[in-house]
Coordinates of C-alpha atoms in Angstrom, one line a residue:
M1 CA 0.0 0.2 -0.2
E2 CA 2.0 2.8 1.1
E3 CA 5.8 1.3 -1.8
I4 CA 6.8 4.8 -1.8
R5 CA 6.6 6.6 1.6
V6 CA 9.4 3.4 2.0
S7 CA 10.9 3.7 -0.7
P8 CA 14.7 4.2 -0.7
D9 CA 14.5 6.7 -3.5
Y10 CA 11.7 8.7 -1.3
N11 CA 14.1 7.5 2.2
W12 CA 17.3 10.1 0.6
F13 CA 15.2 12.0 -0.8
R14 CA 13.7 13.3 2.8
S15 CA 16.8 13.1 4.3
T16 CA 19.1 14.8 2.1
V17 CA 17.0 16.9 0.4
P18 CA 16.1 19.8 3.2
L19 CA 12.2 21.6 3.0
R20 CA 12.1 25.5 3.2
R21 CA 9.0 27.5 4.5
I22 CA 9.3 31.5 2.7
I23 CA 7.1 34.0 3.9
V24 CA 6.2 36.4 1.2
D25 CA 3.6 38.1 1.3
D26 CA 1.6 40.4 4.7
D27 CA -0.1 37.8 5.5
D28 CA 1.7 35.1 7.3
S29 CA -0.5 32.7 6.8
K30 CA 0.8 32.6 3.4
V31 CA 4.0 30.0 3.5
W32 CA 5.0 29.0 0.7
S33 CA 7.1 25.3 1.5
M34 CA 9.7 24.7 -0.9
Y35 CA 12.5 22.0 -2.0
D36 CA 15.1 23.3 -3.7
A37 CA 18.4 21.1 -4.8
G38 CA 21.4 21.4 -6.9
P39 CA 24.0 24.1 -7.6
K40 CA 22.6 27.2 -6.2
S41 CA 24.6 29.7 -8.3
I42 CA 22.6 29.0 -11.4
R43 CA 19.9 31.6 -11.8
C44 CA 17.3 30.0 -14.1
P45 CA 16.1 26.3 -12.2
I46 CA 13.6 24.6 -13.2
I47 CA 10.6 24.6 -10.9
F48 CA 7.6 22.4 -10.1
L49 CA 4.2 23.4 -9.7
P50 CA 1.7 20.5 -8.2
P51 CA -1.9 19.1 -9.3
V52 CA -4.6 19.9 -6.3
S53 CA -4.0 17.5 -4.8
G54 CA -0.3 17.2 -4.0
T55 CA 2.7 18.3 -2.5
A56 CA 6.3 19.5 -3.0
E57 CA 6.4 16.1 -2.2
V58 CA 5.1 14.0 -5.6
F59 CA 8.1 15.1 -7.7
F60 CA 10.9 14.0 -5.9
Q61 CA 11.9 11.7 -8.5
Q62 CA 13.0 14.4 -11.4
V63 CA 14.2 16.5 -8.6
L64 CA 16.7 13.5 -7.2
A65 CA 17.4 12.6 -11.2
L66 CA 17.9 16.8 -11.8
T67 CA 20.4 17.0 -9.9
G68 CA 22.9 14.6 -9.8
W69 CA 22.8 15.8 -13.9
G70 CA 23.9 18.7 -12.4
Y71 CA 20.3 21.3 -12.8
R72 CA 19.0 23.1 -10.9
V73 CA 15.4 21.9 -8.7
I74 CA 12.5 24.0 -6.8
S75 CA 9.5 21.8 -5.8
L76 CA 7.0 24.1 -4.9
Q77 CA 4.3 24.0 -2.9
Y78 CA 1.5 27.2 -3.2
P79 CA -0.3 29.1 0.2
V80 CA -3.8 29.6 0.6
Y81 CA -4.9 32.2 -2.4
W82 CA -8.7 32.0 -3.4
D83 CA -8.2 33.8 -7.0
L84 CA -5.9 34.1 -10.1
L85 CA -4.2 36.5 -9.3
E86 CA -3.2 37.2 -5.9
F87 CA -1.4 33.8 -6.4
C88 CA 0.9 35.2 -9.1
D89 CA 1.4 38.1 -6.8
G90 CA 2.3 35.9 -4.8
F91 CA 4.9 33.8 -7.3
R92 CA 6.5 37.1 -7.9
K93 CA 7.1 38.1 -4.9
L94 CA 8.7 34.3 -4.2
L95 CA 11.5 34.0 -6.7
D96 CA 11.9 38.6 -6.6
H97 CA 12.8 36.8 -2.8
L98 CA 15.0 34.3 -4.2
Q99 CA 16.7 36.3 -6.5
L100 CA 16.3 34.5 -9.9
D101 CA 14.8 36.5 -12.9
K102 CA 13.4 33.6 -15.4
V103 CA 13.0 30.2 -14.6
H104 CA 11.6 27.4 -15.9
L105 CA 8.2 26.2 -15.3
F106 CA 6.8 22.4 -15.3
G107 CA 3.2 22.2 -14.1
A108 CA 1.2 18.9 -13.8
S109 CA -2.2 19.7 -14.0
L110 CA -3.3 22.4 -11.8
G111 CA 0.2 23.5 -11.8
G112 CA 0.6 23.2 -15.7
F113 CA -2.2 25.9 -15.9
L114 CA -1.4 28.4 -12.6
A115 CA 2.0 27.8 -14.7
Q116 CA 0.9 29.6 -17.8
K117 CA -1.5 32.6 -16.4
F118 CA 1.7 32.9 -14.6
A119 CA 3.5 33.3 -17.6
E120 CA 0.4 35.3 -18.3
Y121 CA 0.4 37.8 -16.0
T122 CA 4.5 38.7 -16.0
H123 CA 4.1 38.6 -20.4
K124 CA 6.0 42.2 -19.6
S125 CA 8.1 42.0 -18.1
P126 CA 8.8 38.4 -19.0
R127 CA 9.7 35.5 -16.0
V128 CA 9.3 32.4 -17.7
H129 CA 11.7 31.6 -20.2
S130 CA 10.0 28.0 -20.8
L131 CA 7.2 25.9 -19.8
I132 CA 6.4 21.9 -19.9
L133 CA 3.1 20.7 -19.5
C134 CA 1.1 18.2 -18.6
N135 CA -1.5 16.4 -18.0
S136 CA -2.6 19.9 -18.0
F137 CA -4.9 22.5 -19.0
S138 CA -5.6 25.6 -20.6
D139 CA -9.8 27.3 -19.7
T140 CA -11.3 26.4 -17.1
S141 CA -14.4 25.5 -17.7
I142 CA -13.4 22.0 -18.9
F143 CA -14.4 21.0 -15.3
N144 CA -17.9 22.5 -15.6
Q145 CA -17.4 23.3 -11.8
T146 CA -17.4 27.1 -12.1
W147 CA -20.6 28.1 -10.8
T148 CA -19.8 26.0 -7.7
A149 CA -16.1 27.0 -7.8
N150 CA -17.1 30.2 -5.4
S151 CA -19.5 27.4 -2.5
F152 CA -15.7 25.2 -2.7
W153 CA -14.6 27.2 1.2
L154 CA -17.4 26.7 2.8
M155 CA -17.3 22.7 2.2
P156 CA -16.0 20.5 5.2
A157 CA -12.2 19.1 4.1
F158 CA -14.2 15.0 4.1
M159 CA -16.4 16.8 0.6
L160 CA -13.6 18.7 -1.3
K161 CA -11.4 14.9 -1.2
K162 CA -14.1 13.2 -2.4
I163 CA -14.3 15.5 -5.3
V164 CA -10.6 15.1 -5.9
L165 CA -10.3 11.3 -5.7
G166 CA -13.5 11.3 -8.0
N167 CA -11.2 11.8 -10.7
F168 CA -9.2 9.4 -9.8
A169 CA -8.7 6.7 -11.8
K170 CA -10.3 3.4 -11.7
G171 CA -10.7 0.3 -12.7
P172 CA -7.2 -1.9 -12.9
V173 CA -4.2 -0.6 -13.3
D174 CA -0.8 -1.2 -13.1
P175 CA 1.2 -1.6 -10.2
K176 CA 3.2 0.9 -10.4
M177 CA 0.1 3.0 -10.7
A178 CA -1.4 1.3 -8.3
D179 CA 1.8 2.4 -6.0
A180 CA 1.1 5.9 -7.8
I181 CA -2.7 6.9 -6.7
D182 CA -1.4 6.1 -3.4
F183 CA 0.9 7.8 -2.6
M184 CA -1.3 11.0 -3.3
V185 CA -4.0 9.8 -1.4
D186 CA -2.1 10.5 1.5
R187 CA -0.8 13.7 0.0
L188 CA -3.9 14.7 -0.5
E189 CA -4.7 13.6 3.0
S190 CA -2.3 16.4 4.5
L191 CA -3.9 19.0 2.4
N192 CA -6.6 21.4 5.2
Q193 CA -9.5 22.0 4.8
S194 CA -8.5 26.1 3.3
E195 CA -6.0 24.5 1.1
L196 CA -7.7 21.5 -0.3
A197 CA -11.1 25.1 -0.7
S198 CA -8.1 27.8 -2.5
R199 CA -7.1 25.0 -5.1
L200 CA -10.2 23.5 -6.6
T201 CA -11.5 27.6 -6.6
L202 CA -8.4 28.6 -8.4
N203 CA -8.7 25.2 -10.6
C204 CA -13.0 26.0 -11.6
Q205 CA -13.0 29.5 -11.5
N206 CA -14.1 31.0 -15.3
S207 CA -10.5 31.3 -16.7
Y208 CA -9.0 30.4 -19.3
V209 CA -5.6 31.1 -21.4
E210 CA -4.4 33.5 -23.4
P211 CA -1.4 32.2 -25.5
H212 CA -0.9 35.8 -27.5
K213 CA 1.1 36.9 -24.6
I214 CA 2.8 33.2 -23.7
K215 CA 4.0 33.5 -27.6
D216 CA 7.6 33.4 -27.5
V217 CA 7.2 30.9 -24.4
A218 CA 9.6 27.5 -25.9
V219 CA 6.5 25.2 -24.6
T220 CA 6.5 21.3 -24.1
I221 CA 3.3 19.1 -23.9
I222 CA 3.2 16.2 -21.7
D223 CA 0.5 13.9 -22.2
V224 CA -0.9 10.1 -21.7
F225 CA -2.9 8.6 -24.2
D226 CA -4.3 6.2 -20.6
Q227 CA -7.1 7.6 -18.6
S228 CA -6.9 10.7 -17.0
A229 CA -8.5 13.0 -15.7
L230 CA -8.8 15.9 -18.9
S231 CA -11.1 14.3 -21.7
H232 CA -9.4 14.8 -25.2
E233 CA -11.5 18.2 -25.8
A234 CA -8.8 19.6 -23.1
K235 CA -6.2 18.0 -25.0
E236 CA -6.6 18.5 -28.7
E237 CA -7.4 22.6 -27.4
M238 CA -3.8 23.1 -25.4
Y239 CA -2.9 20.8 -28.7
K240 CA -4.6 24.2 -30.6
L241 CA -3.2 27.3 -28.5
Y242 CA 0.8 25.6 -27.9
P243 CA 0.9 24.2 -32.3
N244 CA 4.6 25.4 -31.8
A245 CA 4.6 23.1 -29.1
R246 CA 6.3 20.0 -28.5
R247 CA 5.1 17.0 -27.7
A248 CA 6.3 14.3 -25.8
H249 CA 2.9 11.3 -24.2
L250 CA 3.6 8.6 -22.8
K251 CA 1.0 5.2 -23.4
T252 CA -0.2 5.5 -20.1
G253 CA 0.7 6.8 -17.2
G254 CA -2.4 7.9 -16.0
N255 CA -2.9 11.1 -14.0
F256 CA 0.8 10.6 -11.5
P257 CA 3.0 9.9 -15.0
Y258 CA 5.8 11.1 -13.4
L259 CA 5.7 9.5 -10.2
C260 CA 4.8 6.2 -12.3
R261 CA 6.5 6.7 -16.2
S262 CA 9.4 8.8 -13.9
A263 CA 12.5 7.8 -16.3
E264 CA 10.7 8.4 -19.3
V265 CA 8.7 12.1 -17.8
N266 CA 12.4 12.5 -17.1
L267 CA 14.1 11.8 -20.3
Y268 CA 11.7 14.3 -21.7
I269 CA 12.5 17.3 -19.1
Q270 CA 16.2 16.8 -19.9
I271 CA 15.4 17.3 -23.7
H272 CA 12.9 20.4 -23.0
L273 CA 16.2 22.0 -21.2
R274 CA 18.2 21.0 -23.3
Q275 CA 17.7 23.0 -26.1
F276 CA 18.5 26.4 -23.4
H277 CA 22.4 24.7 -22.6
G278 CA 25.4 27.6 -23.0
T279 CA 22.6 30.2 -23.1
R280 CA 21.8 32.8 -20.2
Y281 CA 18.6 31.1 -19.3
A282 CA 20.4 27.7 -18.9
A283 CA 18.9 24.5 -15.3
I284 CA 22.0 23.6 -15.7
N285 CA 26.1 23.5 -14.3
P286 CA 28.3 24.5 -16.7
A287 CA 30.5 22.0 -16.9
M288 CA 27.8 19.0 -16.6
V289 CA 27.9 20.0 -20.0
S290 CA 30.2 18.7 -22.8
A291 CA 31.9 21.5 -25.4
E292 CA 31.2 18.8 -28.0
E293 CA 26.7 19.6 -27.1
L294 CA 28.3 23.7 -26.7
E295 CA 29.2 23.7 -29.6
V296 CA 26.6 21.7 -31.6
H297 CA 24.2 24.1 -29.9
K298 CA 25.7 26.6 -31.2
T299 CA 25.3 25.5 -34.9
N300 CA 21.8 25.4 -34.3
L301 CA 22.0 28.7 -32.3
G302 CA 23.8 29.6 -36.0
N303 CA 21.1 27.8 -37.6
G304 CA 18.2 29.3 -36.3
R305 CA 16.1 26.5 -35.3
G306 CA 13.2 27.2 -32.5
S307 CA 12.2 24.7 -30.6
D308 CA 9.0 23.2 -32.8
E309 CA 9.2 20.0 -33.6
D310 CA 7.6 17.2 -32.6
Q311 CA 9.1 15.2 -29.0

């Protein structure tokens, strides 16, 4: 039942990467929790944003793998924010506090939507250099919950958990996916009523991404072909919104491929970040990049090759 929680990798992560708590708002109750691993000299790290049910721990396999390859990785857990502008303002303050000018964002589900909204919010003074959107969406109306978004704050925690669990995979799944679901249920149990209610409010209040504001941001879309909380229409909408995005498809992986298909997801993240090696927006320690690879990147940049190839 608790395969991931008792795994050597998870215990190594918990014992070696410290959890930091940071307050950047005037309201002391708004605490950002984060794991910051890898070389601190890197000023453009990759930051992971979790789904409704997730905490900063859910990306532990990405933190371990990417830091092993020389990347700086930050995995976040957001405070209680009730609207998107408030979230974006708080996230901007956090980046200012961490002295990070621009960042790469990996967002899963709600995390991906928030990543897009933050890129849109800061488009006049860009803070987002690239996006990796995993099982994400661009319009909250797909959940048909916009009419209940304003009442989540009234609901007891058990009812909110029931709403979230309703989107988890049902029926037979392979053992790794079952372990991922168990781990996410455990993470969900650790969230209190206001954390859950605020995330569901952000997830469902009427809002959509304006793509013309973030057209210069390099995007990779990671999605799965098997059952997930996202409809086929929602995925198609994402492809339309980002016609030049790289696409990384996983045959299976359900809602949480970063947990149960971590090797594949980590590879796609590495491929996405590789296009920035040798630039000031590299998320990796330059010493970990070979001279041959840097030469190839310089040649590609000189030839004007973009990042619109299909993965």
